[in-house]
PDB file of C-alpha atoms in Angstrom:
ATOM      1  CA  UNK W   1     -39.609  11.398   9.270  1.00 40.00           C
ATOM      2  CA  UNK W   2     -37.797  13.587   7.482  1.00 41.00           C
ATOM      3  CA  UNK W   3     -34.730  13.224   5.728  1.00 43.00           C
ATOM      4  CA  UNK W   4     -31.536  15.611   5.855  1.00 46.00           C
ATOM      5  CA  UNK W   5     -30.214  17.549   3.392  1.00 46.00           C
ATOM      6  CA  UNK W   6     -27.418  16.067   1.789  1.00 49.00           C
ATOM      7  CA  UNK W   7     -26.122  19.458   1.239  1.00 50.00           C
ATOM      8  CA  UNK W   8     -25.607  20.239   4.442  1.00 52.00           C
ATOM      9  CA  UNK W   9     -24.447  16.130   6.242  1.00 62.00           C
ATOM     10  CA  UNK W  10     -22.347  15.473   3.636  1.00 79.00           C
ATOM     11  CA  UNK W  11     -19.948  13.248   4.876  1.00 87.00           C
ATOM     12  CA  UNK W  12     -16.052  14.727   4.104  1.00 91.00           C
ATOM     13  CA  UNK W  13     -14.400  13.492   1.622  1.00 92.00           C
ATOM     14  CA  UNK W  14     -10.666  11.829   3.486  1.00 92.00           C
ATOM     15  CA  UNK W  15      -8.740  13.988   1.318  1.00 92.00           C
ATOM     16  CA  UNK W  16     -10.993  17.153   2.404  1.00 93.00           C
ATOM     17  CA  UNK W  17      -9.740  15.358   7.115  1.00 93.00           C
ATOM     18  CA  UNK W  18      -6.869  14.758   6.092  1.00 92.00           C
ATOM     19  CA  UNK W  19      -6.029  18.420   4.896  1.00 92.00           C
ATOM     20  CA  UNK W  20      -8.372  19.559   8.470  1.00 93.00           C
ATOM     21  CA  UNK W  21      -6.500  17.387  10.772  1.00 92.00           C
ATOM     22  CA  UNK W  22      -2.795  18.796   9.247  1.00 92.00           C
ATOM     23  CA  UNK W  23      -4.637  22.321   9.833  1.00 93.00           C
ATOM     24  CA  UNK W  24      -5.560  20.486  13.737  1.00 91.00           C
ATOM     25  CA  UNK W  25      -8.880  20.371  13.629  1.00 93.00           C
ATOM     26  CA  UNK W  26      -9.576  17.596  15.985  1.00 92.00           C
ATOM     27  CA  UNK W  27     -12.917  17.014  15.222  1.00 94.00           C
ATOM     28  CA  UNK W  28     -10.902  15.551  11.340  1.00 93.00           C
ATOM     29  CA  UNK W  29      -8.895  13.321  13.013  1.00 93.00           C
ATOM     30  CA  UNK W  30     -11.618  11.715  15.403  1.00 94.00           C
ATOM     31  CA  UNK W  31     -13.228  11.162  11.866  1.00 94.00           C
ATOM     32  CA  UNK W  32     -10.182   9.521  10.732  1.00 93.00           C
ATOM     33  CA  UNK W  33      -9.590   7.497  13.684  1.00 93.00           C
ATOM     34  CA  UNK W  34     -13.023   6.266  13.973  1.00 93.00           C
ATOM     35  CA  UNK W  35     -13.107   5.495   9.470  1.00 93.00           C
ATOM     36  CA  UNK W  36     -10.032   4.101   9.874  1.00 95.00           C
ATOM     37  CA  UNK W  37      -9.132   1.672  13.314  1.00 94.00           C
ATOM     38  CA  UNK W  38     -10.884  -0.881  12.054  1.00 94.00           C
ATOM     39  CA  UNK W  39      -7.976  -1.460   9.294  1.00 93.00           C
ATOM     40  CA  UNK W  40      -5.663  -0.446  11.839  1.00 94.00           C
ATOM     41  CA  UNK W  41      -6.430  -2.942  13.738  1.00 94.00           C
ATOM     42  CA  UNK W  42      -7.431  -5.928  11.888  1.00 94.00           C
ATOM     43  CA  UNK W  43      -3.257  -5.314  10.491  1.00 94.00           C
ATOM     44  CA  UNK W  44      -2.037  -5.721  13.904  1.00 93.00           C
ATOM     45  CA  UNK W  45      -3.754  -8.105  14.561  1.00 92.00           C
ATOM     46  CA  UNK W  46      -2.062 -10.230  10.959  1.00 92.00           C
ATOM     47  CA  UNK W  47       0.776 -10.110  13.214  1.00 90.00           C
ATOM     48  CA  UNK W  48      -0.300 -12.865  16.144  1.00 89.00           C
ATOM     49  CA  UNK W  49       1.288  -9.771  18.586  1.00 89.00           C
ATOM     50  CA  UNK W  50       0.766 -10.096  22.710  1.00 89.00           C
ATOM     51  CA  UNK W  51      -1.188  -7.956  23.681  1.00 91.00           C
ATOM     52  CA  UNK W  52       0.056  -4.874  24.977  1.00 90.00           C
ATOM     53  CA  UNK W  53       2.456  -5.757  21.160  1.00 91.00           C
ATOM     54  CA  UNK W  54      -0.431  -5.242  20.167  1.00 92.00           C
ATOM     55  CA  UNK W  55      -1.749  -2.253  21.790  1.00 93.00           C
ATOM     56  CA  UNK W  56       1.444  -0.939  21.644  1.00 93.00           C
ATOM     57  CA  UNK W  57       0.870  -1.652  17.695  1.00 94.00           C
ATOM     58  CA  UNK W  58      -2.036   0.532  17.544  1.00 94.00           C
ATOM     59  CA  UNK W  59      -1.089   2.865  19.227  1.00 95.00           C
ATOM     60  CA  UNK W  60       1.957   3.785  17.372  1.00 94.00           C
ATOM     61  CA  UNK W  61       0.430   3.453  14.422  1.00 94.00           C
ATOM     62  CA  UNK W  62      -2.033   5.987  15.021  1.00 94.00           C
ATOM     63  CA  UNK W  63       1.601   8.993  16.509  1.00 93.00           C
ATOM     64  CA  UNK W  64       3.351   8.472  13.355  1.00 94.00           C
ATOM     65  CA  UNK W  65       0.018   9.052  11.890  1.00 93.00           C
ATOM     66  CA  UNK W  66      -0.303  12.025  13.954  1.00 90.00           C
ATOM     67  CA  UNK W  67       3.211  12.332  12.900  1.00 92.00           C
ATOM     68  CA  UNK W  68       3.479  12.426   9.527  1.00 93.00           C
ATOM     69  CA  UNK W  69       0.344  12.794   8.195  1.00 93.00           C
ATOM     70  CA  UNK W  70       2.320  16.204   6.505  1.00 91.00           C
ATOM     71  CA  UNK W  71       3.659  13.665   4.219  1.00 92.00           C
ATOM     72  CA  UNK W  72       1.078  11.575   2.580  1.00 91.00           C
ATOM     73  CA  UNK W  73       1.504  12.019  -0.684  1.00 91.00           C
ATOM     74  CA  UNK W  74      -2.286  10.774  -1.460  1.00 91.00           C
ATOM     75  CA  UNK W  75      -4.782  11.708   1.226  1.00 90.00           C
ATOM     76  CA  UNK W  76      -7.248   9.262  -0.807  1.00 89.00           C
ATOM     77  CA  UNK W  77      -5.178   6.448  -0.548  1.00 91.00           C
ATOM     78  CA  UNK W  78      -5.322   6.769   3.230  1.00 92.00           C
ATOM     79  CA  UNK W  79      -5.568   3.199   3.426  1.00 92.00           C
ATOM     80  CA  UNK W  80      -3.019   1.777   1.963  1.00 93.00           C
ATOM     81  CA  UNK W  81      -0.647   4.324   3.565  1.00 94.00           C
ATOM     82  CA  UNK W  82      -1.381   3.334   7.834  1.00 94.00           C
ATOM     83  CA  UNK W  83      -1.579  -0.503   5.786  1.00 94.00           C
ATOM     84  CA  UNK W  84       2.373   0.270   5.335  1.00 94.00           C
ATOM     85  CA  UNK W  85       2.641   2.658   9.095  1.00 94.00           C
ATOM     86  CA  UNK W  86       0.548  -0.418  10.639  1.00 94.00           C
ATOM     87  CA  UNK W  87       2.831  -2.996   9.398  1.00 94.00           C
ATOM     88  CA  UNK W  88       6.125  -1.141  10.539  1.00 94.00           C
ATOM     89  CA  UNK W  89       5.724  -0.636  13.631  1.00 93.00           C
ATOM     90  CA  UNK W  90       4.511  -4.556  14.211  1.00 92.00           C
ATOM     91  CA  UNK W  91       7.697  -5.179  12.155  1.00 93.00           C
ATOM     92  CA  UNK W  92       9.761  -3.110  14.518  1.00 91.00           C
ATOM     93  CA  UNK W  93       8.114  -4.581  17.641  1.00 89.00           C
ATOM     94  CA  UNK W  94       8.935  -8.146  16.447  1.00 89.00           C
ATOM     95  CA  UNK W  95      12.294  -7.207  15.651  1.00 87.00           C
ATOM     96  CA  UNK W  96      13.312  -6.479  19.492  1.00 84.00           C
ATOM     97  CA  UNK W  97      11.394  -8.688  21.346  1.00 77.00           C
ATOM     98  CA  UNK W  98      13.224 -11.343  18.965  1.00 76.00           C
ATOM     99  CA  UNK W  99      17.025  -9.319  20.017  1.00 69.00           C
ATOM    100  CA  UNK W 100      14.837  -9.249  24.011  1.00 61.00           C
ATOM    101  CA  UNK W 101      13.144 -12.689  23.949  1.00 48.00           C
ATOM    102  CA  UNK W 102      14.642 -16.834  24.010  1.00 55.00           C
ATOM    103  CA  UNK W 103      15.668 -17.602  20.802  1.00 56.00           C
ATOM    104  CA  UNK W 104      13.293 -20.985  21.504  1.00 58.00           C
ATOM    105  CA  UNK W 105      10.408 -18.924  18.983  1.00 58.00           C
ATOM    106  CA  UNK W 106       9.940 -20.167  16.070  1.00 59.00           C
ATOM    107  CA  UNK W 107       9.971 -17.081  13.382  1.00 56.00           C
ATOM    108  CA  UNK W 108       6.319 -19.314  11.198  1.00 55.00           C
ATOM    109  CA  UNK W 109       4.117 -18.420  15.296  1.00 58.00           C
ATOM    110  CA  UNK W 110       5.079 -14.755  14.835  1.00 59.00           C
ATOM    111  CA  UNK W 111       3.632 -13.535  11.369  1.00 61.00           C
ATOM    112  CA  UNK W 112      -0.143 -15.126  10.158  1.00 57.00           C
ATOM    113  CA  UNK W 113       1.582 -17.338   7.494  1.00 67.00           C
ATOM    114  CA  UNK W 114      -1.798 -16.505   4.653  1.00 75.00           C
ATOM    115  CA  UNK W 115      -2.286 -13.476   3.797  1.00 75.00           C
ATOM    116  CA  UNK W 116      -5.155 -11.547   5.726  1.00 77.00           C
ATOM    117  CA  UNK W 117      -7.930 -10.458   4.931  1.00 81.00           C
ATOM    118  CA  UNK W 118      -6.611  -6.540   4.294  1.00 83.00           C
ATOM    119  CA  UNK W 119      -4.329  -7.988   2.714  1.00 80.00           C
ATOM    120  CA  UNK W 120      -6.204  -9.769   0.084  1.00 80.00           C
ATOM    121  CA  UNK W 121      -8.032  -6.413  -0.281  1.00 82.00           C
ATOM    122  CA  UNK W 122      -4.845  -4.474  -1.343  1.00 81.00           C
ATOM    123  CA  UNK W 123      -3.642  -7.036  -3.496  1.00 80.00           C
ATOM    124  CA  UNK W 124      -6.211  -6.982  -5.119  1.00 84.00           C
ATOM    125  CA  UNK W 125      -6.508  -3.498  -5.783  1.00 83.00           C
ATOM    126  CA  UNK W 126      -2.899  -2.555  -6.298  1.00 80.00           C
ATOM    127  CA  UNK W 127      -3.414  -5.604  -9.544  1.00 82.00           C
ATOM    128  CA  UNK W 128      -5.949  -4.402 -10.983  1.00 85.00           C
ATOM    129  CA  UNK W 129      -4.211  -1.056 -11.545  1.00 82.00           C
ATOM    130  CA  UNK W 130      -1.286  -1.944 -12.277  1.00 82.00           C
ATOM    131  CA  UNK W 131      -3.549  -4.095 -15.019  1.00 83.00           C
ATOM    132  CA  UNK W 132      -5.287  -1.045 -15.380  1.00 83.00           C
ATOM    133  CA  UNK W 133      -2.331   1.168 -15.927  1.00 83.00           C
ATOM    134  CA  UNK W 134      -0.306  -1.294 -18.748  1.00 84.00           C
ATOM    135  CA  UNK W 135      -3.644  -0.778 -20.553  1.00 86.00           C
ATOM    136  CA  UNK W 136      -2.705   3.008 -21.473  1.00 86.00           C
ATOM    137  CA  UNK W 137       1.274   2.262 -22.046  1.00 85.00           C
ATOM    138  CA  UNK W 138       1.565   2.802 -26.348  1.00 88.00           C
ATOM    139  CA  UNK W 139       0.957  -0.685 -28.090  1.00 87.00           C
ATOM    140  CA  UNK W 140       4.889  -2.492 -28.669  1.00 87.00           C
ATOM    141  CA  UNK W 141       5.629  -1.355 -25.173  1.00 85.00           C
ATOM    142  CA  UNK W 142       2.381  -2.871 -23.788  1.00 86.00           C
ATOM    143  CA  UNK W 143       3.057  -5.689 -26.108  1.00 86.00           C
ATOM    144  CA  UNK W 144       6.404  -5.981 -24.200  1.00 84.00           C
ATOM    145  CA  UNK W 145       5.411  -5.789 -20.987  1.00 84.00           C
ATOM    146  CA  UNK W 146       2.536  -7.902 -22.321  1.00 83.00           C
ATOM    147  CA  UNK W 147       5.480 -11.467 -23.125  1.00 84.00           C
ATOM    148  CA  UNK W 148       7.318 -10.851 -20.428  1.00 82.00           C
ATOM    149  CA  UNK W 149       5.727 -10.558 -17.687  1.00 81.00           C
ATOM    150  CA  UNK W 150       3.173 -13.494 -18.171  1.00 78.00           C
ATOM    151  CA  UNK W 151       5.770 -15.779 -18.058  1.00 76.00           C
ATOM    152  CA  UNK W 152       7.714 -17.152 -15.122  1.00 77.00           C
ATOM    153  CA  UNK W 153      11.056 -16.664 -17.079  1.00 80.00           C
ATOM    154  CA  UNK W 154      11.040 -15.116 -20.151  1.00 77.00           C
ATOM    155  CA  UNK W 155      13.026 -15.525 -22.777  1.00 81.00           C
ATOM    156  CA  UNK W 156      14.741 -12.706 -24.272  1.00 81.00           C
ATOM    157  CA  UNK W 157      15.055 -15.164 -28.065  1.00 85.00           C
ATOM    158  CA  UNK W 158      11.385 -15.971 -28.195  1.00 84.00           C
ATOM    159  CA  UNK W 159      10.786 -12.697 -27.006  1.00 84.00           C
ATOM    160  CA  UNK W 160      12.867 -10.537 -29.899  1.00 85.00           C
ATOM    161  CA  UNK W 161      10.967 -13.013 -32.083  1.00 86.00           C
ATOM    162  CA  UNK W 162       7.313 -12.743 -31.430  1.00 85.00           C
ATOM    163  CA  UNK W 163       7.812  -9.539 -31.529  1.00 85.00           C
ATOM    164  CA  UNK W 164      10.287  -8.614 -34.545  1.00 86.00           C
ATOM    165  CA  UNK W 165      12.537  -7.092 -32.264  1.00 83.00           C
ATOM    166  CA  UNK W 166      16.369  -7.130 -31.335  1.00 86.00           C
ATOM    167  CA  UNK W 167      17.319  -8.388 -27.566  1.00 83.00           C
ATOM    168  CA  UNK W 168      19.255  -5.645 -27.377  1.00 84.00           C
ATOM    169  CA  UNK W 169      16.496  -3.163 -27.761  1.00 84.00           C
ATOM    170  CA  UNK W 170      14.489  -6.216 -25.551  1.00 83.00           C
ATOM    171  CA  UNK W 171      16.264  -4.120 -22.068  1.00 83.00           C
ATOM    172  CA  UNK W 172      16.209  -0.478 -22.199  1.00 86.00           C
ATOM    173  CA  UNK W 173      12.582  -0.993 -23.928  1.00 85.00           C
ATOM    174  CA  UNK W 174      11.594  -3.382 -20.833  1.00 85.00           C
ATOM    175  CA  UNK W 175      12.806   0.139 -18.834  1.00 87.00           C
ATOM    176  CA  UNK W 176      10.826   2.730 -20.126  1.00 87.00           C
ATOM    177  CA  UNK W 177       7.784   0.719 -19.936  1.00 84.00           C
ATOM    178  CA  UNK W 178       8.831   0.048 -16.484  1.00 85.00           C
ATOM    179  CA  UNK W 179       9.187   3.963 -15.930  1.00 87.00           C
ATOM    180  CA  UNK W 180       5.904   4.987 -18.033  1.00 85.00           C
ATOM    181  CA  UNK W 181       4.349   1.846 -15.513  1.00 82.00           C
ATOM    182  CA  UNK W 182       5.545   3.854 -12.955  1.00 85.00           C
ATOM    183  CA  UNK W 183       5.042   6.713 -13.392  1.00 83.00           C
ATOM    184  CA  UNK W 184       1.675   5.840 -14.174  1.00 78.00           C
ATOM    185  CA  UNK W 185       1.240   3.916 -10.802  1.00 79.00           C
ATOM    186  CA  UNK W 186       2.400   6.967  -7.917  1.00 79.00           C
ATOM    187  CA  UNK W 187      -0.359   9.526 -10.391  1.00 76.00           C
ATOM    188  CA  UNK W 188      -3.163   7.063  -9.209  1.00 71.00           C
ATOM    189  CA  UNK W 189      -1.474   6.960  -5.912  1.00 70.00           C
ATOM    190  CA  UNK W 190      -0.118   3.343  -4.964  1.00 67.00           C
ATOM    191  CA  UNK W 191       3.054   3.044  -3.416  1.00 63.00           C
ATOM    192  CA  UNK W 192       6.002   1.537  -5.877  1.00 58.00           C
ATOM    193  CA  UNK W 193       9.245   0.828  -5.391  1.00 56.00           C
ATOM    194  CA  UNK W 194      11.436   1.034  -8.128  1.00 47.00           C
ATOM    195  CA  UNK W 195      12.957  -2.556  -9.006  1.00 42.00           C
TER     196      UNK W 195
END
């Protein structure tokens, strides 16, 4: 049996599929949905919706993807983008159902308390991206970030003493370091919210 020539049967990248789907190529859209259907269903499934709501959330996620695929900043991070869209669709369904449902349903019955496997994977990817971005900071800002975020309640006086920085310069230095981190993470395709 002859194996297929890899140059003629190469699997297109996610970025290429996104571009093709934006250009209205149906085969690209079919391939994207095939690749990411499991992820979308897993995210929606973690919300323990009723069967009809589950189907609506999955369908609405793909509808939003079709409508907004052109707005994806980093097509190689499509999985994270779809995860965010699916979560928002689930939360919107839950919000609507709370307005319509009787008040006897407890919140803990609506949403899974423990993160699902996809959330754990995404959290680990984000943790690695942040750790990598921190290692790329210049030495002093990197040391400051590590000192401030290695303890739950950092003591500025102690950090000032350890690093030999005036207390008044810690806040501005911290802000510059976090701004640099945000830019680096955004370039790496991580969804970064300003804090």
